[in-house]
mmCIF file of C-alpha atoms in Angstrom:
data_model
loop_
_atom_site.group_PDB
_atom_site.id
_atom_site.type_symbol
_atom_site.label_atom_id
_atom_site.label_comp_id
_atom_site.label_asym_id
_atom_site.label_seq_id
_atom_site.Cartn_x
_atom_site.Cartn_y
_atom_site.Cartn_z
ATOM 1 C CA UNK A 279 0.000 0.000 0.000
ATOM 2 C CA UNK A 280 0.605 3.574 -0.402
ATOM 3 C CA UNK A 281 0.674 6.781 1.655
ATOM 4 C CA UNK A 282 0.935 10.265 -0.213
ATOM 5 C CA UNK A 283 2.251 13.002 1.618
ATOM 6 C CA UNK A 284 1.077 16.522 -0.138
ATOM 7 C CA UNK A 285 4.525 18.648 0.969
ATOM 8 C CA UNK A 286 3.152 18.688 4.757
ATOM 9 C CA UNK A 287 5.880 19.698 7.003
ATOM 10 C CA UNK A 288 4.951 17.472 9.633
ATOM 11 C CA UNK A 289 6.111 13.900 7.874
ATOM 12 C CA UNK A 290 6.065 11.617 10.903
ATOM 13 C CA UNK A 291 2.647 12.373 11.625
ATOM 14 C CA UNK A 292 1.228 12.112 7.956
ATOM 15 C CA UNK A 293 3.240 8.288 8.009
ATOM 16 C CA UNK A 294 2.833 7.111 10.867
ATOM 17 C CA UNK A 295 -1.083 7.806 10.976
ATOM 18 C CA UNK A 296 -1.801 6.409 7.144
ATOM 19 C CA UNK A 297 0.752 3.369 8.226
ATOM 20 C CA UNK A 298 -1.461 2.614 10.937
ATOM 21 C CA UNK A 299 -4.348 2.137 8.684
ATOM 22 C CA UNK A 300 -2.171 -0.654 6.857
ATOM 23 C CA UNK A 301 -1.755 -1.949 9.817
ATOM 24 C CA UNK A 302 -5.740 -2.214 10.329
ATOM 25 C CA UNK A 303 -6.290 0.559 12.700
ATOM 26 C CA UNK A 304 -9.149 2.899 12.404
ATOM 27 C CA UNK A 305 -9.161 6.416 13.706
ATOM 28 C CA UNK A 306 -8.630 7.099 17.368
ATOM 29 C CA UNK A 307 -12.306 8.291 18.477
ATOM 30 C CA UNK A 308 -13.711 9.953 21.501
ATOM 31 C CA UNK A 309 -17.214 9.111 22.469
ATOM 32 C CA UNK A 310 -18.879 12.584 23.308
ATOM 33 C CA UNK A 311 -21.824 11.928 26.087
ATOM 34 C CA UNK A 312 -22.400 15.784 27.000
ATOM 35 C CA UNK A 313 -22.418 16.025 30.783
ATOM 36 C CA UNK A 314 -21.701 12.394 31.145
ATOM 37 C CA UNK A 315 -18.533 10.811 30.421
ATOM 38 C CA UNK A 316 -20.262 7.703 28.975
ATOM 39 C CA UNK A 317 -23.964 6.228 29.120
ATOM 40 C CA UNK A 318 -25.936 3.839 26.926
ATOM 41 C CA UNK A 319 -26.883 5.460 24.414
ATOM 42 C CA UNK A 320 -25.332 9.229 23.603
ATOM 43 C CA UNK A 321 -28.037 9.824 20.997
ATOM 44 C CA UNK A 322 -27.844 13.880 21.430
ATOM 45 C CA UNK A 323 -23.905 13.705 20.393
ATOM 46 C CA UNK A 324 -22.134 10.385 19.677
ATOM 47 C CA UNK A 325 -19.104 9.330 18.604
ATOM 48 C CA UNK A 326 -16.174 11.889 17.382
ATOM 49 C CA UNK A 327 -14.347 10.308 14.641
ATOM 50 C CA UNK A 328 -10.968 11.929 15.137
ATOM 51 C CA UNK A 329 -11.781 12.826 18.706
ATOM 52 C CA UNK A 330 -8.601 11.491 20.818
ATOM 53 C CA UNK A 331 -6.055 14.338 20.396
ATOM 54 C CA UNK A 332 -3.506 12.197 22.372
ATOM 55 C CA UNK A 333 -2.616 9.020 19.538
ATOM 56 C CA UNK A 334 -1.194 9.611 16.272
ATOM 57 C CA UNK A 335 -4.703 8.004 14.593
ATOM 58 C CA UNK A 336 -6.761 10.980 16.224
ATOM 59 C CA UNK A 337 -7.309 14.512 14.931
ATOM 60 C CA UNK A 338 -5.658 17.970 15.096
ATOM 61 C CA UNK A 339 -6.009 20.417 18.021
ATOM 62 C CA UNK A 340 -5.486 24.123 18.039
ATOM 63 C CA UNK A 341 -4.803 23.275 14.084
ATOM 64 C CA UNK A 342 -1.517 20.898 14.866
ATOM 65 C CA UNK A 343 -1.818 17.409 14.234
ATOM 66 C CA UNK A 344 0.352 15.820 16.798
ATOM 67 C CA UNK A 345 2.465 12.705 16.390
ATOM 68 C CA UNK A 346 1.213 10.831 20.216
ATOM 69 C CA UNK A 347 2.228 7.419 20.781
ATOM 70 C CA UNK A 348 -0.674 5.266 20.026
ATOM 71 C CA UNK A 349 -3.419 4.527 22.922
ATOM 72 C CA UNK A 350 -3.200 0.849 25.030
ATOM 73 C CA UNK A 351 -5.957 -0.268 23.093
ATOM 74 C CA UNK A 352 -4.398 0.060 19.894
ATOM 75 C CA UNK A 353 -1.171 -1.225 21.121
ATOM 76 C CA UNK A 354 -2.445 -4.473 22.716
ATOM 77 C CA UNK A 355 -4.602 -5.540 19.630
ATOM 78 C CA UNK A 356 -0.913 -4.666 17.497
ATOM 79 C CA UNK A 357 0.574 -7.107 19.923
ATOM 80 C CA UNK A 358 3.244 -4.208 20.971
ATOM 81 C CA UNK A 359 2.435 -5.048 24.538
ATOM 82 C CA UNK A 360 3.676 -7.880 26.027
ATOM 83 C CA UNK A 361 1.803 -9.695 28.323
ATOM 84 C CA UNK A 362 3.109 -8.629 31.579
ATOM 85 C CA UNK A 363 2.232 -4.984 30.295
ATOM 86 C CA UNK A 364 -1.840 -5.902 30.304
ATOM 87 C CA UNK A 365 -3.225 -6.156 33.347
ATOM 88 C CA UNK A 366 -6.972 -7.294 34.329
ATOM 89 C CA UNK A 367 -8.619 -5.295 37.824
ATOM 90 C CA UNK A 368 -10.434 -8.368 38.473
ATOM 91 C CA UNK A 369 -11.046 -7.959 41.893
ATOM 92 C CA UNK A 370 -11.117 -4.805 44.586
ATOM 93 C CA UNK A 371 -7.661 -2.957 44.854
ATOM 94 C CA UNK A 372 -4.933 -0.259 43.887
ATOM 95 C CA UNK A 373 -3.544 -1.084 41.095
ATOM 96 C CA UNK A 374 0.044 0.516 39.792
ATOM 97 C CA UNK A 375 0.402 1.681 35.773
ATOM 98 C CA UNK A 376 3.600 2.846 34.686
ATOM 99 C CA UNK A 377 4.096 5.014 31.716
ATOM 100 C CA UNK A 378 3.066 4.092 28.391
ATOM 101 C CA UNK A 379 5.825 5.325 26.907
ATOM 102 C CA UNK A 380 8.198 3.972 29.236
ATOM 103 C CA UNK A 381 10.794 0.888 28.382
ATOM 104 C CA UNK A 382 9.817 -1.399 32.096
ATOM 105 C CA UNK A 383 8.101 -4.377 32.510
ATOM 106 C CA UNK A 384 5.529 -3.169 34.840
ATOM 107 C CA UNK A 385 1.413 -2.788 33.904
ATOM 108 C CA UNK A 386 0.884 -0.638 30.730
ATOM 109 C CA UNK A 387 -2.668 -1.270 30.562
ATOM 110 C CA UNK A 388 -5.489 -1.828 33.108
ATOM 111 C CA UNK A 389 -8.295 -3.174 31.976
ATOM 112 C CA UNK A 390 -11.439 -3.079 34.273
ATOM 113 C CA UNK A 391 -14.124 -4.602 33.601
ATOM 114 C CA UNK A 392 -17.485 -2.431 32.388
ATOM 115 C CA UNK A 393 -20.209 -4.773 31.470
ATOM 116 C CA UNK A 394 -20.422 -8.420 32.378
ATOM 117 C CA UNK A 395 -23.058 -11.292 31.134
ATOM 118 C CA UNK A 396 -24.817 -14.086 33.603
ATOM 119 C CA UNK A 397 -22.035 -16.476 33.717
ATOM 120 C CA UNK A 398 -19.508 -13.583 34.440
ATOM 121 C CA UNK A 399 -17.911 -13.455 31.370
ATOM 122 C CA UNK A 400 -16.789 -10.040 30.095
ATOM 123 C CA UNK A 401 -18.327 -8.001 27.386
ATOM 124 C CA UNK A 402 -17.140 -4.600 27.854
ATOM 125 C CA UNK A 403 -13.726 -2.832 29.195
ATOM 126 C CA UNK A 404 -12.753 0.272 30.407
ATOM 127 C CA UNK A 405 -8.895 1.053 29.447
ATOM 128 C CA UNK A 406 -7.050 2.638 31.531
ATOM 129 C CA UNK A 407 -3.610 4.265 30.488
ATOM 130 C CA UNK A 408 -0.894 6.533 31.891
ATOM 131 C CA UNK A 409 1.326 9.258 30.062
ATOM 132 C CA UNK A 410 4.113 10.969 30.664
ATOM 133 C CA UNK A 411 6.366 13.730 28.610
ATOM 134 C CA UNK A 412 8.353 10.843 27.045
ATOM 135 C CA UNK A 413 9.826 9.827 23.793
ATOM 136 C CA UNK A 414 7.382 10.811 21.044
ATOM 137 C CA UNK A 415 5.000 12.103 24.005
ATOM 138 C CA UNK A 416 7.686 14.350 24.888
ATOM 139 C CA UNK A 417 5.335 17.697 24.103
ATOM 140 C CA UNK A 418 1.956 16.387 25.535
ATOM 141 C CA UNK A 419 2.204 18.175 28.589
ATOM 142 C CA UNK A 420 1.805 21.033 26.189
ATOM 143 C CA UNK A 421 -1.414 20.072 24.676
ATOM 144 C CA UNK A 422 -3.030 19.140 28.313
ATOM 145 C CA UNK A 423 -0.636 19.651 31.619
ATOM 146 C CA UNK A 424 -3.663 17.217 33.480
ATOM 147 C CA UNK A 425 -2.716 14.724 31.382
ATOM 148 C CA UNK A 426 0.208 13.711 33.126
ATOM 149 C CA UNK A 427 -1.675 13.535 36.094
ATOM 150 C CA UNK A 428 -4.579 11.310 35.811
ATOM 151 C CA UNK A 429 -5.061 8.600 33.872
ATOM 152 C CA UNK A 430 -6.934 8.355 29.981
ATOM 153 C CA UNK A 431 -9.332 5.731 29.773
ATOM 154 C CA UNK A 432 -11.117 4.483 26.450
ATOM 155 C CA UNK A 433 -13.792 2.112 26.068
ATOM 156 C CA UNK A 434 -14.020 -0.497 23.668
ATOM 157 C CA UNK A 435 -17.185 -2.147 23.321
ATOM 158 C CA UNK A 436 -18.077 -5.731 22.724
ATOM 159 C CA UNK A 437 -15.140 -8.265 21.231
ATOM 160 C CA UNK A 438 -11.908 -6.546 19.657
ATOM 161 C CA UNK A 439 -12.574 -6.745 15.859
ATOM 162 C CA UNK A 440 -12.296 -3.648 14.211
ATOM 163 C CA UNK A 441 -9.754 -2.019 16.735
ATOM 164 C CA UNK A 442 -11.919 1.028 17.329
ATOM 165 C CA UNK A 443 -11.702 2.842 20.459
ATOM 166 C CA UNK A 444 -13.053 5.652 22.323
ATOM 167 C CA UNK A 445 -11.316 7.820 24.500
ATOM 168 C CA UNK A 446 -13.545 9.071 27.416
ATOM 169 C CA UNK A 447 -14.368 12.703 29.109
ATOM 170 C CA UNK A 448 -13.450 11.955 32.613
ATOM 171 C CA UNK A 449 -13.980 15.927 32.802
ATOM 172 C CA UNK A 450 -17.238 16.158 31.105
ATOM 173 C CA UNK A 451 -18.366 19.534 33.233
ATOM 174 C CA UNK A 452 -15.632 21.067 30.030
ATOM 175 C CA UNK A 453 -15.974 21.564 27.115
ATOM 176 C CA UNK A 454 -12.429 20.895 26.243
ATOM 177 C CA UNK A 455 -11.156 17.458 25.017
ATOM 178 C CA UNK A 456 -7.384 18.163 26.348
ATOM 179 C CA UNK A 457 -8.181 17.731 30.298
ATOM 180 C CA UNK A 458 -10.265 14.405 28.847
ATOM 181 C CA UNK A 459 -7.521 12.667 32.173
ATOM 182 C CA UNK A 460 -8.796 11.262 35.071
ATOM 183 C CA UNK A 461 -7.368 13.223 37.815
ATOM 184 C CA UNK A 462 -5.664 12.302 41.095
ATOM 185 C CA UNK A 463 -8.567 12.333 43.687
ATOM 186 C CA UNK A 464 -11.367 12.027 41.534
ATOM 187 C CA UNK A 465 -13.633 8.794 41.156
ATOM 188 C CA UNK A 466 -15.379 7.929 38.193
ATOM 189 C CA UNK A 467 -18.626 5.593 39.100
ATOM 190 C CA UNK A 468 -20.494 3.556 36.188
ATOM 191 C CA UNK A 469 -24.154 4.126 36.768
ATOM 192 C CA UNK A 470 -25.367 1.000 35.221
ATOM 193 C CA UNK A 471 -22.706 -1.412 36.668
ATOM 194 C CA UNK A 472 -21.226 -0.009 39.728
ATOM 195 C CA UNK A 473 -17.602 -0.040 39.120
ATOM 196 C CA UNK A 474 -15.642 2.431 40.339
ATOM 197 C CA UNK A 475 -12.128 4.101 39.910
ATOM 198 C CA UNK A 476 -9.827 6.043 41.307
ATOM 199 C CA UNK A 477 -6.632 8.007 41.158
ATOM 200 C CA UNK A 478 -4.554 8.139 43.935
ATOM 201 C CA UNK A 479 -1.400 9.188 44.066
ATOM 202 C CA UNK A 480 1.296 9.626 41.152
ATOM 203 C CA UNK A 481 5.065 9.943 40.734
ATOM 204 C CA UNK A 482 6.780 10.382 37.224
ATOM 205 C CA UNK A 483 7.548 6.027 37.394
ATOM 206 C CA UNK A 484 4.089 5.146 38.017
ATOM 207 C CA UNK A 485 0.054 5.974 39.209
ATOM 208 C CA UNK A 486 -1.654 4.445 41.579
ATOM 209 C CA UNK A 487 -5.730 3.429 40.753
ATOM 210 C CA UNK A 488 -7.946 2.189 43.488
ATOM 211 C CA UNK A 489 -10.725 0.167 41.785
ATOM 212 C CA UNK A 490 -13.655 -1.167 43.359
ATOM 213 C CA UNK A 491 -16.041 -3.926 41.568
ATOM 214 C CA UNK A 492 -19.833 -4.226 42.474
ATOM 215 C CA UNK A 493 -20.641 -6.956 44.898
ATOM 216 C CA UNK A 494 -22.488 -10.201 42.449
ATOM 217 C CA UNK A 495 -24.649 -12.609 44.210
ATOM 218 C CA UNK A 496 -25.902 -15.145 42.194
ATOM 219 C CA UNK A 497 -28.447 -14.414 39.176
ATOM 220 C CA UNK A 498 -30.455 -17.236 38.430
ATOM 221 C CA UNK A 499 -31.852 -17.018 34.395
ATOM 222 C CA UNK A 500 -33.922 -19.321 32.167
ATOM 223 C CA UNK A 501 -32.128 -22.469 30.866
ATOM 224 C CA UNK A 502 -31.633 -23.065 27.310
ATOM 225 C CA UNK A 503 -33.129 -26.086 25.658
ATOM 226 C CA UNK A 504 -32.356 -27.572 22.097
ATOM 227 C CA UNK A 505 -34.285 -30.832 21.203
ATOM 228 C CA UNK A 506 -32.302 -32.561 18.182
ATOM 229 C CA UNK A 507 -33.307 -33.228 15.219
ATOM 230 C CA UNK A 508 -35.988 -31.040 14.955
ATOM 231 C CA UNK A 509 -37.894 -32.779 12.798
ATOM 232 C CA UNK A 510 -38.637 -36.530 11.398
ATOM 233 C CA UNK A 511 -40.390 -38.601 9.646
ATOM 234 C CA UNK A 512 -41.162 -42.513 10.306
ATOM 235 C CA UNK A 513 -44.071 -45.447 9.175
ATOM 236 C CA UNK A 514 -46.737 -45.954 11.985
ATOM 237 C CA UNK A 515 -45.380 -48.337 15.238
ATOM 238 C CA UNK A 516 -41.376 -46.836 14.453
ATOM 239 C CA UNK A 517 -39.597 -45.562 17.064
ATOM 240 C CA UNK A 518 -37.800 -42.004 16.826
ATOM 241 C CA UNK A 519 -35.283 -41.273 19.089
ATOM 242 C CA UNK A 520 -34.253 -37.314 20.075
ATOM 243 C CA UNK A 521 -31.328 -35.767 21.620
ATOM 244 C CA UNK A 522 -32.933 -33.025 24.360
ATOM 245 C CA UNK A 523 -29.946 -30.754 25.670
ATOM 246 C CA UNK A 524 -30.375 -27.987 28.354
ATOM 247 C CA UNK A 525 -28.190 -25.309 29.317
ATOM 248 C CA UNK A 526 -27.645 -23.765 33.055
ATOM 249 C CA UNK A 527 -27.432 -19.937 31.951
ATOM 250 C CA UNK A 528 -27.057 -18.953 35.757
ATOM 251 C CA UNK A 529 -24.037 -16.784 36.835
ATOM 252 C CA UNK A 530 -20.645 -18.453 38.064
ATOM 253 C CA UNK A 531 -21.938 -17.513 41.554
ATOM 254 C CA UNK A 532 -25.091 -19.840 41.875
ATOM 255 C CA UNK A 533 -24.675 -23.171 42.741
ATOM 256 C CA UNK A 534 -25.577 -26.497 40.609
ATOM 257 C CA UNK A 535 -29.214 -26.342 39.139
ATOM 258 C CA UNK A 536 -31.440 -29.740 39.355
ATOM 259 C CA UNK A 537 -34.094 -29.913 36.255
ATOM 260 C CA UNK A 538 -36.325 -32.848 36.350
ATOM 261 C CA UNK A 539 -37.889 -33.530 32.826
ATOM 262 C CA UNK A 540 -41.101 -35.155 31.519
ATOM 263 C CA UNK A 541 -42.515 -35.327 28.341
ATOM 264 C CA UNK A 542 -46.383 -35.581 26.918
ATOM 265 C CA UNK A 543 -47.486 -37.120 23.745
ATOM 266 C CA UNK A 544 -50.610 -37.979 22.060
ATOM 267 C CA UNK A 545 -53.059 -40.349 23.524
ATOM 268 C CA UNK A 546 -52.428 -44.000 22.419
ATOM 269 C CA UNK A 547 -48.159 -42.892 21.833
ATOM 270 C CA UNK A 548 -45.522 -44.231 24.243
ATOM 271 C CA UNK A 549 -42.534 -42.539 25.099
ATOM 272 C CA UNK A 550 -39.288 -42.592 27.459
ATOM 273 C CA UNK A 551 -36.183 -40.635 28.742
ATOM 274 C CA UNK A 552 -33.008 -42.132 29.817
ATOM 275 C CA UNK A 553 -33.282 -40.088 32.505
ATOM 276 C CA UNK A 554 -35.643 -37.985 34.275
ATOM 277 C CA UNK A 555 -33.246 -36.106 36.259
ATOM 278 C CA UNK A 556 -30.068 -33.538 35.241
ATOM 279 C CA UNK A 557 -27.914 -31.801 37.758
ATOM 280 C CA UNK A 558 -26.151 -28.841 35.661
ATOM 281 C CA UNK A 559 -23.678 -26.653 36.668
ATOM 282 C CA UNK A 560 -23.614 -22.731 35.748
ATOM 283 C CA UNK A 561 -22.809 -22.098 32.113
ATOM 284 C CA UNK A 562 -22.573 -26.133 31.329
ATOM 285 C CA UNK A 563 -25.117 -28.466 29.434
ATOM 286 C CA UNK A 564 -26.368 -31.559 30.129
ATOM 287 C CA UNK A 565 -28.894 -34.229 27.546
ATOM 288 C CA UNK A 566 -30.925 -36.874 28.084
ATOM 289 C CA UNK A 567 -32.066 -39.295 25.149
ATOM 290 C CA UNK A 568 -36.277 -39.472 24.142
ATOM 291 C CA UNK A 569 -37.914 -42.057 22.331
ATOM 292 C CA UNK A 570 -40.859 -41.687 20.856
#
């Protein structure tokens, strides 16, 4: 592939953003929620294409186009972050991130996690990511002196296919996208889930997040159940047999679900199970055998 650079001074940037595209990025957005940092929906203002002035894929601001190093999202699906760099907030604590830009082992990315299904699983992440006035980010204290101070998060909904990310307002009471950090003593709540983070303390090696996960009890939720094949065909007094499967859908918290089956049929039919009783575990599947 090809980049064309029109006689822009600023070569690096032009580059490095179009080589990122060859590389399967997309742009670096911002998700705009007004005087929210995030909620479901956005509808009055949405998604910013270009909106993350602090990675190379994002857009201009004050009419320079800066050359950022790219966010943690971006890096980890690139596979520039090692696995001791990605770190998952799994359960209640203060978790350290060191410097993005920075050359140590320690956590480069926190991922906490936004949204979860029944069994626990999760479907949405809140990225968490810490800058300093280093390397290639050696001016960003110039487009936001907070950002060195707090900590960026983006969100990335649903499974990582498309690499598109949204940088969050964790100062949504601004207009302004360049104090878009996290500062030191402020908490950021999710309304819907209950997570929680929070700033602490910083030094120019590291920043220190306190993060706090909603308590889960157990969630009990309809089972799921296939009967195989769906449909046959057979001469009067033949016997069919069917494969009837059922899934626990209950969270990882509940404990093992008993389902006692039975099955009606016309007058004058006969019919059995190989078993009338199935002890399932959360988010497992058990089958019986019918013949009919």
């Amino acid at each position: 592939s090809k980049a064309w650079n029109n006689g822009q001074s600023n070569f690096l940037r032009i580059v490095g953003h179009e080589l990122g595209h060859n590389f399967g990025l997309h742009h670096a957005t911002a998700l705009d929620c007004g005087s929210d940092a995030v909620n479901g929906t956005c509808t009055n203002f949405g998604t910013l294409e270009y909106g993350d002035p602090y990675d190379i894929m994002g857009g201009l601001v004050g009419g320079i186009k800066y050359s950022f190093h790219q966010n943690s999202p971006h890096k980890e699906n690139l596979k520039w972050l090692g696995a001791s760099a990605i770190r998952e907030a799994s359960v209640n604590g203060t978790y350290t991130i060191e410097p993005i830009e920075s050359v140590s082992s320690g956590t480069k990315l926190l991922k906490v996690p936004k949204e979860k299904d029944a069994l626990g699983n999760v479907l949405k992440w809140y990225f968490l990511e810490y800058r300093q006035a280093l390397g290639f980010d050696s001016t960003i204290s110039s487009l936001s002196g907070t950002v060195t101070n707090g900590v960026l998060v983006h969100y990335e909904p649903g499974t990582v296919t498309s690499y598109l990310t949204k940088l969050l307002d964790m100062t949504p009471e601004t207009t302004s996208w360049t104090d878009a950090a996290l500062g030191i003593g402020r908490t950021y709540t999710d309304t819907v889930t209950g997570v929680s983070f929070t700033p602490l303390s910083n030094t120019p090696t590291g920043i220190q997040v306190a993060v706090t996960q909603p308590t889960i009890t157990c969630i009990h939720a309809n089972p799921t159940v296939i009967i195989t094949p769906t449909s046959q065909f057979g001469s009067a007094g033949t016997s069919l047999s069917y494969t009837v499967s059922i899934t626990n859908n209950d969270n990882s918290l509940c404990p093992l679900s008993s389902f006692l089956l039975s099955q009606t049929v016309p007058s004058g039919w006969t019919s059995s199970l190989s078993s009338s009783f199935l002890s399932i575990a959360p988010g497992t599947s058990g089958s019986v055998s019918s013949a009919i």
